[in-house]
Coordinates of C-alpha atoms and ligand atoms in Angstrom, one line a residue:
Chain A
M1 CA 29.6 5.1 -12.6
L2 CA 27.7 4.0 -9.6
D3 CA 26.1 7.2 -8.3
A4 CA 22.8 8.8 -7.4
K5 CA 20.7 11.8 -8.4
N6 CA 18.4 13.3 -5.8
G7 CA 18.4 10.0 -4.0
V8 CA 17.8 7.7 -7.0
V9 CA 20.6 5.2 -7.4
R10 CA 22.1 4.6 -10.9
F11 CA 23.5 1.1 -10.7
D12 CA 25.6 1.3 -13.9
R13 CA 26.3 -2.4 -14.4
H14 CA 26.8 -3.0 -10.6
A15 CA 23.7 -5.0 -9.8
A16 CA 21.6 -7.7 -11.4
I17 CA 18.8 -10.2 -10.6
A18 CA 20.3 -13.6 -10.9
G19 CA 17.6 -15.9 -9.7
I20 CA 13.9 -15.9 -8.9
G21 CA 12.0 -18.4 -6.8
Q22 CA 8.5 -18.9 -5.4
T23 CA 6.4 -21.6 -3.7
E24 CA 2.9 -22.7 -4.6
F25 CA 0.4 -20.0 -3.8
A26 CA -2.8 -21.2 -2.0
K27 CA -5.1 -20.6 0.9
N28 CA -4.4 -22.4 4.2
M29 CA -1.3 -24.3 3.1
G30 CA -0.6 -25.4 6.6
R31 CA 3.1 -24.6 6.4
S32 CA 5.1 -22.2 8.5
E33 CA 6.6 -19.1 7.1
L34 CA 10.1 -20.4 7.6
D35 CA 9.2 -23.6 5.6
L36 CA 7.8 -21.4 2.8
A37 CA 10.8 -19.0 2.9
C38 CA 13.4 -21.8 2.7
E39 CA 11.7 -23.3 -0.3
A40 CA 11.5 -20.0 -2.2
V41 CA 15.1 -19.1 -1.4
R42 CA 16.4 -22.5 -2.5
S43 CA 14.2 -22.2 -5.6
A44 CA 15.8 -18.8 -6.5
C45 CA 19.3 -20.2 -6.0
A46 CA 18.5 -23.3 -8.1
D47 CA 17.2 -20.9 -10.8
A48 CA 20.4 -19.0 -10.8
G49 CA 22.7 -22.1 -10.4
F50 CA 24.0 -20.6 -7.1
D51 CA 24.9 -22.3 -3.8
P52 CA 22.6 -20.8 -1.1
R53 CA 25.4 -21.1 1.4
E54 CA 27.1 -18.3 -0.4
I55 CA 24.3 -15.9 0.3
D56 CA 25.8 -13.1 2.5
G57 CA 22.9 -10.6 2.6
V58 CA 19.2 -10.6 3.4
A59 CA 16.7 -7.9 2.5
S60 CA 13.2 -8.2 3.8
F61 CA 10.0 -6.3 4.6
H62 CA 9.6 -4.8 8.1
I63 CA 6.5 -7.0 8.6
E64 CA 8.5 -10.2 7.8
Q65 CA 8.2 -12.9 10.5
I66 CA 11.4 -14.7 9.6
D67 CA 14.4 -13.2 11.3
E68 CA 17.5 -12.9 9.1
I69 CA 19.5 -15.1 11.3
D70 CA 16.9 -17.9 11.4
L71 CA 17.0 -17.9 7.6
A72 CA 20.8 -18.0 7.7
F73 CA 20.9 -21.0 10.0
A74 CA 18.1 -22.8 8.2
L75 CA 19.9 -22.5 4.8
G76 CA 23.5 -22.7 6.0
F77 CA 24.7 -19.2 5.0
E78 CA 28.4 -19.2 5.7
R79 CA 28.6 -15.5 6.5
L80 CA 25.9 -12.9 6.8
R81 CA 27.3 -9.4 6.0
F82 CA 24.2 -7.4 5.2
M83 CA 20.7 -7.2 6.7
G84 CA 18.1 -4.6 5.8
R85 CA 14.4 -4.0 5.9
T86 CA 11.9 -1.8 4.1
P87 CA 9.0 0.1 5.8
S88 CA 5.3 0.2 5.2
G89 CA 4.3 -3.3 4.0
G90 CA 3.7 -3.2 0.3
G91 CA 5.5 0.1 0.1
G92 CA 8.6 -2.2 0.0
A93 CA 7.5 -4.3 -2.9
A94 CA 10.2 -2.9 -5.2
S95 CA 12.5 -1.4 -2.6
V96 CA 13.3 -4.7 -0.9
V97 CA 15.1 -5.6 -4.2
G98 CA 16.4 -2.0 -4.4
L99 CA 18.0 -2.5 -1.0
A100 CA 19.6 -5.7 -2.1
A101 CA 20.9 -4.0 -5.2
M102 CA 22.4 -1.2 -3.2
A103 CA 24.1 -3.7 -0.9
V104 CA 25.8 -5.6 -3.8
A105 CA 26.6 -2.5 -5.7
T106 CA 28.4 -0.9 -2.8
G107 CA 30.2 -4.1 -1.8
A108 CA 28.3 -4.4 1.5
A109 CA 27.5 -7.9 0.4
R110 CA 28.1 -10.1 -2.7
A111 CA 24.8 -12.0 -3.0
V112 CA 21.7 -10.8 -1.3
V113 CA 18.4 -12.6 -1.2
A114 CA 15.2 -10.4 -1.0
F115 CA 12.2 -12.5 0.2
R116 CA 8.7 -12.5 1.6
A117 CA 6.9 -15.4 3.3
R118 CA 3.3 -15.3 4.3
N119 CA 0.9 -17.5 6.2
R120 CA -2.4 -15.7 6.6
S121 CA -4.3 -18.7 7.8
K122 CA -6.3 -17.8 10.9
T123 CA -5.8 -21.3 12.3
A124 CA -2.1 -21.0 12.3
A125 CA -1.2 -17.6 13.8
Y126 CA 2.6 -17.7 14.1
G127 CA 3.6 -15.1 16.6
A128 CA 1.9 -12.1 18.0
D129 CA 2.8 -9.7 15.2
P130 CA -0.4 -8.0 14.1
N131 CA 0.5 -8.5 10.4
Q132 CA 0.5 -12.3 10.6
G133 CA -2.0 -14.9 11.3
G134 CA -5.4 -13.3 10.9
R135 CA -6.1 -9.6 10.3
P136 CA -4.5 -6.6 11.9
W137 CA -7.8 -5.1 13.2
E138 CA -8.6 -8.3 15.0
K139 CA -5.6 -7.6 17.3
A140 CA -6.0 -3.9 17.8
G141 CA -7.9 -4.4 21.1
T142 CA -10.8 -2.4 22.6
T143 CA -8.6 0.4 23.9
L144 CA -6.6 2.3 21.3
S145 CA -3.5 4.4 21.7
G146 CA -1.7 3.9 18.4
Y147 CA -2.6 4.9 14.8
Q148 CA -5.9 3.0 15.0
Q149 CA -7.4 5.6 17.4
W150 CA -8.0 7.9 14.5
H151 CA -9.9 5.4 12.4
H152 CA -11.4 2.5 14.4
P153 CA -13.8 4.5 16.6
F154 CA -15.4 5.7 13.3
G155 CA -15.7 2.2 11.9
V156 CA -12.8 2.4 9.5
A157 CA -10.3 -0.4 10.1
A158 CA -9.7 -2.5 7.0
P159 CA -7.3 -1.3 4.2
A160 CA -10.2 -1.6 1.7
Q161 CA -12.2 0.9 3.7
E162 CA -9.2 3.4 3.8
M163 CA -8.5 2.8 0.1
A164 CA -12.2 3.4 -0.7
L165 CA -11.9 6.9 0.8
I166 CA -8.9 7.6 -1.3
A167 CA -10.5 6.2 -4.5
R168 CA -13.7 8.2 -3.9
R169 CA -11.8 11.4 -3.7
H170 CA -9.9 10.6 -6.9
M171 CA -13.3 9.9 -8.6
H172 CA -14.6 13.2 -7.3
V173 CA -11.7 15.3 -8.4
F174 CA -11.0 13.7 -11.8
G175 CA -14.1 12.0 -12.9
T176 CA -12.5 8.5 -12.6
R177 CA -15.2 5.8 -12.7
A178 CA -15.4 2.7 -10.5
E179 CA -15.8 0.6 -13.7
Q180 CA -12.3 1.7 -14.7
F181 CA -10.9 0.0 -11.6
G182 CA -13.1 -2.9 -12.7
M183 CA -11.5 -3.0 -16.1
Q184 CA -8.1 -3.4 -14.5
A185 CA -9.5 -6.3 -12.4
V186 CA -10.8 -7.9 -15.6
A187 CA -7.4 -7.4 -17.3
Q188 CA -5.5 -9.0 -14.5
R189 CA -7.9 -11.9 -14.2
A190 CA -7.4 -12.5 -17.9
H191 CA -3.7 -12.5 -17.4
A192 CA -4.0 -15.0 -14.5
A193 CA -6.1 -17.4 -16.5
T194 CA -3.1 -18.6 -18.5
N195 CA -0.7 -18.5 -15.5
P196 CA -0.3 -22.0 -13.9
N197 CA 0.9 -20.4 -10.7
A198 CA -2.2 -18.2 -10.3
I199 CA -4.8 -18.9 -7.7
M200 CA -7.6 -17.4 -9.8
R201 CA -7.6 -19.2 -13.1
T202 CA -11.1 -18.3 -14.2
P203 CA -11.4 -15.1 -16.2
I204 CA -14.1 -12.6 -15.3
T205 CA -16.1 -10.1 -17.3
L206 CA -16.9 -6.5 -16.4
D207 CA -20.4 -7.7 -15.6
D208 CA -19.0 -10.2 -13.2
W209 CA -17.0 -7.4 -11.6
A210 CA -20.1 -5.2 -11.3
S211 CA -22.1 -8.0 -9.7
S212 CA -19.3 -8.8 -7.1
R213 CA -20.3 -7.5 -3.7
V214 CA -19.3 -4.1 -2.6
I215 CA -16.7 -4.2 0.2
A216 CA -16.4 -0.4 0.7
D217 CA -17.9 1.7 -2.0
P218 CA -16.4 2.1 -4.7
I219 CA -14.3 -1.0 -4.0
R220 CA -15.8 -4.4 -4.9
L221 CA -14.6 -7.9 -4.0
F222 CA -13.0 -8.4 -7.4
D223 CA -10.9 -5.2 -6.9
C224 CA -9.3 -6.7 -3.8
S225 CA -6.1 -8.7 -3.5
L226 CA -6.3 -12.3 -2.4
E227 CA -5.7 -13.7 1.1
N228 CA -3.3 -16.6 0.7
D229 CA -0.1 -18.2 1.8
G230 CA 3.1 -18.5 -0.1
A231 CA 6.6 -17.1 -0.4
V232 CA 8.8 -15.4 -3.0
A233 CA 12.6 -14.9 -3.2
V234 CA 14.8 -12.9 -5.5
L235 CA 18.6 -13.4 -5.7
V236 CA 20.5 -10.2 -6.4
T237 CA 24.2 -10.1 -7.1
T238 CA 26.7 -8.0 -9.0
R239 CA 26.3 -7.9 -12.8
A240 CA 29.7 -9.5 -13.3
R241 CA 28.8 -12.4 -11.1
A242 CA 25.3 -12.8 -12.5
A243 CA 26.7 -13.0 -16.0
D244 CA 28.5 -16.2 -15.0
L245 CA 25.4 -17.8 -13.6
A246 CA 22.6 -19.8 -15.3
Q247 CA 20.1 -17.2 -16.5
P248 CA 20.0 -14.4 -19.1
L249 CA 21.1 -11.2 -17.4
V250 CA 18.5 -8.9 -15.9
E251 CA 20.2 -5.7 -14.9
V252 CA 19.0 -3.3 -12.2
L253 CA 19.2 0.1 -13.8
A254 CA 17.8 2.4 -11.1
H255 CA 16.0 2.4 -7.8
G256 CA 14.6 5.2 -5.7
Q257 CA 12.6 5.3 -2.5
C258 CA 10.1 8.1 -1.9
D259 CA 8.1 9.4 1.0
G260 CA 4.4 9.8 0.8
P261 CA 1.8 9.5 3.5
I262 CA 0.4 6.2 4.7
H263 CA -3.2 5.0 4.3
T264 CA -3.5 4.0 7.9
D265 CA -3.3 7.7 8.9
L266 CA -5.9 9.3 6.6
A267 CA -5.9 12.7 8.3
R268 CA -2.2 13.2 7.3
F269 CA -2.7 11.3 4.1
F270 CA -5.1 13.9 2.7
A271 CA -3.0 16.7 4.1
H272 CA 0.2 15.5 2.3
T273 CA -0.6 13.3 -0.7
A274 CA 0.2 14.2 -4.3
L275 CA -2.4 11.8 -5.6
F276 CA -4.9 14.6 -6.3
G277 CA -2.6 16.9 -8.2
E278 CA -2.5 19.6 -5.6
R279 CA 1.2 19.2 -4.9
V280 CA 4.2 17.2 -6.2
N281 CA 5.9 14.9 -3.7
G282 CA 6.5 11.2 -3.1
A283 CA 6.5 9.1 -6.3
A284 CA 5.6 12.0 -8.6
A285 CA 8.7 14.0 -7.3
M286 CA 11.0 11.0 -7.6
S287 CA 9.9 9.7 -10.9
P288 CA 11.7 12.1 -13.2
D289 CA 15.0 11.2 -11.5
L290 CA 14.2 7.5 -11.7
F291 CA 13.8 7.6 -15.5
G292 CA 16.6 10.2 -15.8
V293 CA 19.1 8.0 -14.0
A294 CA 18.2 5.0 -16.1
D295 CA 18.3 7.2 -19.2
I296 CA 15.0 5.9 -20.5
A297 CA 11.5 7.5 -20.8
P298 CA 8.3 6.0 -19.4
S299 CA 7.4 5.3 -23.1
D300 CA 10.4 3.0 -23.3
V301 CA 9.0 0.7 -20.6
D302 CA 7.6 -2.5 -22.2
V303 CA 5.9 -4.0 -19.2
A304 CA 4.9 -2.7 -15.7
M305 CA 4.4 -4.5 -12.4
I306 CA 2.4 -2.3 -10.1
F307 CA 1.6 -3.0 -6.4
D308 CA -2.1 -3.6 -6.4
H309 CA -3.5 -4.2 -2.9
F310 CA -6.6 -2.9 -4.7
T311 CA -7.0 -2.2 -8.4
M312 CA -7.4 1.5 -7.8
A313 CA -3.7 1.6 -7.0
V314 CA -2.9 0.9 -10.7
P315 CA -4.3 4.1 -12.2
L316 CA -2.9 6.2 -9.3
S317 CA 0.6 4.7 -9.7
L318 CA 0.5 5.2 -13.5
E319 CA -0.2 8.8 -12.9
Q320 CA 2.3 9.4 -10.2
Y321 CA 5.1 7.7 -12.2
G322 CA 4.4 9.7 -15.3
F323 CA 2.9 7.0 -17.6
C324 CA -0.1 9.3 -18.0
E325 CA -1.2 12.7 -16.8
I326 CA -2.3 13.2 -13.2
G327 CA -6.0 12.2 -13.2
A328 CA -5.9 10.3 -16.5
G329 CA -5.3 6.9 -15.0
G330 CA -8.9 5.8 -15.4
P331 CA -9.1 6.6 -19.1
F332 CA -5.6 5.0 -19.6
I333 CA -7.0 1.7 -18.3
E334 CA -10.2 2.1 -20.2
S335 CA -8.2 2.5 -23.4
G336 CA -7.0 -1.1 -22.9
A337 CA -3.3 0.0 -22.5
T338 CA -2.7 -2.2 -19.5
H339 CA -4.3 -5.4 -20.9
W340 CA -2.0 -7.9 -22.5
P341 CA -1.4 -8.7 -25.4
D342 CA -2.7 -5.6 -27.2
G343 CA -2.1 -2.9 -24.7
A344 CA 0.8 -0.5 -25.1
L345 CA 1.8 -1.0 -21.4
P346 CA 0.7 -4.4 -20.1
V347 CA 0.4 -4.2 -16.3
N348 CA 0.7 -7.2 -13.9
T349 CA 0.9 -9.8 -16.7
H350 CA 1.0 -12.7 -14.2
G351 CA -2.4 -11.6 -12.9
G352 CA -1.2 -9.4 -10.0
S353 CA -2.5 -9.6 -6.5
N354 CA -6.2 -10.3 -7.4
G355 CA -5.2 -13.0 -9.9
E356 CA -1.9 -14.7 -9.1
A357 CA -1.5 -14.2 -5.4
F358 CA -0.9 -11.5 -2.7
V359 CA 2.7 -11.7 -1.4
H360 CA 3.0 -8.0 -0.6
G361 CA 3.8 -7.5 -4.2
L362 CA 7.1 -9.4 -4.2
N363 CA 5.6 -11.9 -6.7
H364 CA 5.6 -9.1 -9.2
I365 CA 9.4 -9.1 -9.4
P366 CA 9.8 -12.7 -10.7
E367 CA 7.2 -11.8 -13.4
A368 CA 9.2 -8.7 -14.4
V369 CA 12.3 -11.0 -14.6
R370 CA 10.4 -13.6 -16.7
Q371 CA 9.3 -10.9 -19.1
L372 CA 12.9 -9.7 -19.5
R373 CA 14.2 -13.2 -20.0
G374 CA 11.5 -13.9 -22.5
T375 CA 9.9 -16.8 -20.5
A376 CA 6.6 -15.3 -19.3
V377 CA 3.4 -17.1 -20.1
N378 CA 1.9 -13.8 -21.3
Q379 CA 5.1 -12.7 -22.9
V380 CA 5.3 -9.1 -24.1
E381 CA 7.2 -9.5 -27.4
G382 CA 10.7 -8.2 -27.2
A383 CA 10.3 -6.8 -23.7
R384 CA 13.5 -5.1 -22.7
H385 CA 12.6 -2.6 -20.0
A386 CA 10.4 -3.4 -17.0
F387 CA 9.1 -1.0 -14.3
V388 CA 8.2 -2.2 -10.8
C389 CA 6.7 -0.1 -8.0
G390 CA 5.6 -0.5 -4.4
S391 CA 2.4 0.7 -2.9
I392 CA 1.3 4.2 -4.1
T393 CA -0.7 4.7 -0.8
D394 CA 2.4 4.2 1.4
P395 CA 6.0 5.4 1.6
S396 CA 7.3 3.4 -1.3
G397 CA 9.8 3.1 -4.1
A398 CA 10.4 1.8 -7.7
L399 CA 12.8 0.0 -9.8
L400 CA 13.7 0.0 -13.5
L401 CA 15.1 -3.2 -14.9
R402 CA 16.7 -4.1 -18.3
G403 CA 16.9 -7.5 -19.8
H404 CA 19.8 -8.8 -22.0
R405 CA 19.0 -11.8 -24.1
Chain B
M1 CA -29.7 4.4 8.3
T2 CA -29.2 2.8 11.7
Q3 CA -28.1 4.5 14.9
F4 CA -24.4 5.0 15.8
P5 CA -23.2 2.0 17.9
A6 CA -23.5 2.2 21.6
K7 CA -20.0 0.8 22.0
V8 CA -16.9 1.4 19.9
P9 CA -13.1 0.7 20.4
I10 CA -12.1 3.2 23.0
P11 CA -9.6 5.8 21.9
V12 CA -7.6 6.5 25.0
G13 CA -4.6 7.9 23.2
S14 CA -1.2 8.5 24.6
G15 CA 0.7 11.7 25.3
D16 CA -0.7 14.5 23.2
S17 CA -3.5 12.5 21.7
A18 CA -4.9 11.5 25.2
E19 CA -5.8 15.2 25.7
F20 CA -7.7 15.4 22.4
W21 CA -10.0 12.6 23.5
S22 CA -10.4 14.1 27.0
W23 CA -11.5 17.5 25.5
L24 CA -14.1 15.6 23.5
R25 CA -15.4 13.8 26.6
S26 CA -15.9 17.2 28.1
G27 CA -17.9 18.2 25.1
E28 CA -15.5 20.1 22.9
L29 CA -13.5 19.5 19.7
R30 CA -10.1 21.1 20.4
L31 CA -7.1 21.1 18.1
Q32 CA -3.4 21.7 18.9
R33 CA -2.1 25.0 17.8
C34 CA 1.6 26.0 17.8
D35 CA 2.1 29.0 20.1
A36 CA 5.0 30.3 18.1
C37 CA 3.8 30.1 14.5
K38 CA 0.0 29.5 15.1
V39 CA -0.1 26.5 12.7
V40 CA -2.9 24.1 13.7
R41 CA -2.0 20.4 13.5
H42 CA -3.8 17.1 13.6
P43 CA -3.3 14.4 14.7
P44 CA -1.6 16.1 17.8
Q45 CA 2.1 15.7 18.3
P46 CA 4.6 17.1 20.8
T47 CA 6.4 19.5 18.4
C48 CA 5.6 21.8 15.5
A49 CA 6.7 20.5 12.1
S50 CA 6.6 24.1 10.7
C51 CA 8.8 25.9 13.2
G52 CA 10.1 23.4 15.7
S53 CA 8.4 24.9 18.7
T54 CA 7.3 22.6 21.5
E55 CA 4.9 25.2 22.9
R56 CA 1.3 24.4 22.1
T57 CA -2.2 25.2 23.1
W58 CA -5.5 23.3 22.7
V59 CA -7.7 25.8 20.9
R60 CA -11.4 25.3 20.4
A61 CA -12.1 24.3 16.7
S62 CA -14.6 26.2 14.7
G63 CA -16.2 22.8 13.9
R64 CA -16.9 24.0 10.3
G65 CA -15.7 22.0 7.4
E66 CA -16.4 20.2 4.1
V67 CA -16.9 16.6 3.3
W68 CA -13.7 15.7 1.5
S69 CA -14.4 12.0 0.8
S70 CA -16.9 9.4 1.6
T71 CA -17.5 5.6 1.5
T72 CA -20.3 3.2 2.4
I73 CA -18.9 0.3 4.3
F74 CA -20.5 -3.1 3.8
P75 CA -18.6 -5.8 5.7
P76 CA -18.0 -3.9 8.9
V77 CA -15.0 -6.0 10.1
L78 CA -15.1 -4.4 13.6
P79 CA -17.7 -6.3 15.7
E80 CA -18.9 -3.1 17.3
F81 CA -20.2 -1.9 13.9
A82 CA -21.8 -5.2 12.9
D83 CA -25.4 -4.0 13.4
A84 CA -24.7 -0.6 11.9
A85 CA -23.6 -1.9 8.5
P86 CA -23.8 -0.7 5.8
Y87 CA -22.8 2.6 7.2
Q88 CA -21.1 5.7 5.9
A89 CA -17.6 6.9 6.8
L90 CA -16.1 10.2 5.8
V91 CA -13.0 12.3 5.6
V92 CA -13.7 15.9 6.6
H93 CA -11.5 18.9 5.8
L94 CA -11.9 21.4 8.7
E95 CA -11.7 25.2 8.3
E96 CA -8.5 25.1 10.4
G97 CA -6.8 23.2 7.5
V98 CA -6.7 19.8 9.0
F99 CA -8.4 16.6 8.0
M100 CA -10.1 13.9 10.1
V101 CA -11.9 10.6 9.6
T102 CA -15.4 10.7 10.9
Q103 CA -19.0 9.6 10.3
P104 CA -22.2 11.5 9.7
A105 CA -24.2 12.1 12.9
P106 CA -26.9 9.4 13.5
G107 CA -29.5 9.3 10.8
L108 CA -27.7 11.4 8.3
E109 CA -26.2 10.7 4.9
L110 CA -23.8 13.2 3.5
T111 CA -22.0 13.7 0.1
I112 CA -18.6 15.0 -0.9
G113 CA -18.4 18.7 -1.1
E114 CA -21.2 19.4 1.5
A115 CA -20.5 22.0 4.1
V116 CA -20.7 20.4 7.6
E117 CA -20.3 21.2 11.2
V118 CA -19.0 19.0 14.0
V119 CA -21.3 17.6 16.7
V120 CA -19.8 16.0 19.7
H121 CA -21.6 12.6 19.9
V122 CA -21.5 11.0 23.3
V123 CA -21.2 7.3 22.6
N124 CA -21.0 6.2 26.3
D125 CA -19.2 7.2 29.4
D126 CA -15.8 6.3 27.9
V127 CA -16.1 7.9 24.5
A128 CA -17.3 11.0 22.8
L129 CA -16.6 11.4 19.1
P130 CA -16.6 14.4 16.7
L131 CA -19.2 13.4 14.1
V132 CA -20.6 15.8 11.5
R133 CA -23.9 17.1 10.3
R134 CA -25.0 19.3 7.4
S135 CA -24.2 22.9 8.1
P136 CA -27.3 24.9 9.0
T137 CA -26.1 27.8 6.9
A138 CA -25.2 25.7 3.9
A139 CA -28.6 26.2 2.2
S140 CA -28.2 30.0 1.9
Ligands
ZN1 ZN1 5.1 26.3 14.8

């Protein structure tokens, strides 16, 4: 029965991912976001064998530049019934698909496309939105009245600098080592090396990581996500409809959103976060219900796609979602667990945001789907269950998916 | 370690936060305290999340705290900090129970766990910032 427990939705055969699509990922592609979005959505529909004009719902990130109605006109949607957005940038990496799944499961729409289109080229700043065309801090101005007033006067402005302060505290409390973040960087770059869609196709060693420049201690260049253009789309429909379409069924088992403080407000972040084991909220509070509703355990997950604006997000997410103890994320990575093919829980097998591309994490969902269809380049043998989560340093959410092949 | 920049993005604030910065310009770190339940909050906001009261007073902060986290920033990204890089940025936990992002006072380098006290650093006529220095009583 379609229901929910403590806010986590049990989809019970009501929602499935029918199609996945993406553009090329590259720097300075010279194409508008709308151009990229249309290609990704058409590609997802072609993958599913679905007429894009039948799409009647759009789920997107709050930072998305493409209005729902512009996408609808561009692709000829006959009737738009559902429009929804997720907050907090990469916090929506899983939840944008969760939102689409809720829409089809409740009948709010029949076929919803979740998408993200990005053009970060400084030479092509489309619109005044601070999240597009160049970097947010370049548009903050010299007088501050918003959230930047608590960081910028002290020289803290870029996400890497905020994340460094979070990572350093984790290292202090738990003994996590920067090299353990580096090991995740190395694993993801190894995954990217065999992925024809990846921007970074040359693998790196831990020595390469250690000699990459420090951005904000302990974060090095090779820990950072890429700056690139590109778009991703995911077509979500009912399980019954998906079963009639072209691809093996990938069922949405469960989705939950969770609160949790945002890294752009570090004063409140440190007052409220559960990352350091002093309290249980956000993802850590939601996780037992996520797995409970799906009726699987973290140990049943075959492959995980974790939002990785910086590699330090991987161990922190693994801890908060119960794949290891709080504080044990560093040793978990050092054990090789996240590295395909030998790891017990390969993470970001397409290369993630430092290897394949940065599309606010939405490129992680097609990879989860390929794993569950059995078509990934770095295929986890017999993968049946995939976990996907949004940013662990933002209000966020997570999905559990099951493949049927 | 270089000096603190002579010019930074100016925090003018809005509503409650404007008052925070104006107290600093007059030389004091003050924090908002709820009149009803006495909970101190930061950043400032118009209502108390603990009890719902909108009555609040700006109380003088002890200024005492502990370095909660630290980073050394290399590419500065903000042009005002270009000449200062690499420089240290901190999160400090104040005795009142609140956190804030800050920097060590000019010339200092601090580590996590150190006891610190706030010094109001006058950047220029427009801005005074609560930076921190090693607490003089910490050695005892
Ligand atoms: Zn109160």
